[in-house]
XYZ file of C-alpha atoms in Angstrom:
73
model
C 20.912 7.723 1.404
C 23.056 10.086 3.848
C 22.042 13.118 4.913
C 24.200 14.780 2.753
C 22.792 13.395 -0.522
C 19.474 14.099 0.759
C 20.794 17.844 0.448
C 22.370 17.740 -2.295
C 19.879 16.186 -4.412
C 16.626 18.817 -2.506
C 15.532 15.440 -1.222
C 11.682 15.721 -0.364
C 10.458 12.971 1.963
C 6.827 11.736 0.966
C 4.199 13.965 1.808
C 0.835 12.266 2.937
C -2.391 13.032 2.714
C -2.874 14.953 6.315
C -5.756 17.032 7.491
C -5.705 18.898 11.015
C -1.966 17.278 11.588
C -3.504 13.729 11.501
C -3.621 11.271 8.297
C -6.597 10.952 6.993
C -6.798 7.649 7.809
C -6.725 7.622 11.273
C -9.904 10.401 11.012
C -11.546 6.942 9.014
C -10.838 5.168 12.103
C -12.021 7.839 14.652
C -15.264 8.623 12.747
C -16.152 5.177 12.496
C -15.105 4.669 16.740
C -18.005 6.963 16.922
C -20.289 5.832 14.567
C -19.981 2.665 16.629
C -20.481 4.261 19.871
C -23.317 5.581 18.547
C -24.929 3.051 17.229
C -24.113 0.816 20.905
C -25.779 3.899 22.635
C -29.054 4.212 20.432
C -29.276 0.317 21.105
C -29.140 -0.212 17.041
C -26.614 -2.925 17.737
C -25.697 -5.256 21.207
C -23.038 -4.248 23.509
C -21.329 -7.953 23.099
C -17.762 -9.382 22.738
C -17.592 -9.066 18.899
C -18.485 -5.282 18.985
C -15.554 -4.395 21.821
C -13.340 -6.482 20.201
C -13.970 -4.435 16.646
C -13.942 -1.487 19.173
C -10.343 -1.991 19.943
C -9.469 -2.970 16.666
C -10.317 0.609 15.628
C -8.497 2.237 18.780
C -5.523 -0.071 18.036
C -5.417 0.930 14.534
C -6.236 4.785 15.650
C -2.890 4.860 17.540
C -0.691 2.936 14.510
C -1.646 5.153 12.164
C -0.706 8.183 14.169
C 2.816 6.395 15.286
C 3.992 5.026 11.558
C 2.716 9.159 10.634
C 5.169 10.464 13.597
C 7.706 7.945 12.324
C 7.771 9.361 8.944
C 8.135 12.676 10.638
């Protein structure tokens, strides 16, 4: 679709679900970075391997959400 018919037809692009300028799914992924931090600092679960990993899973995720959202832009 060229610009033009994008005009011509009042093309909308998708809007998504966005609170603050973020999607709301990359607020899931922050709030739960924290939970986990959280839960590491009241010792309710063990600073290991598996927990960074998931960790950076969430970061990762955090930051792809935000980039396909900027994409869309």
């Amino acid at each position: 679709m060229t610009l033009k018919d994008k005009v011509e037809k009042n093309y909308e692009p998708s809007k998504k679900k966005q609170f603050a300028g973020q999607p709301i799914i990359a607020w899931i992924f922050q709030i739960l970075l924290m939970i986990l931090a959280l839960l590491i600092m009241n010792h309710f679960i063990v600073d290991n391997i598996i927990v960074i990993v998931a960790a950076g899973i969430l970061v990762i995720l955090t930051f792809v959400s935000l980039a396909l959202n900027n994409h869309d832009r």
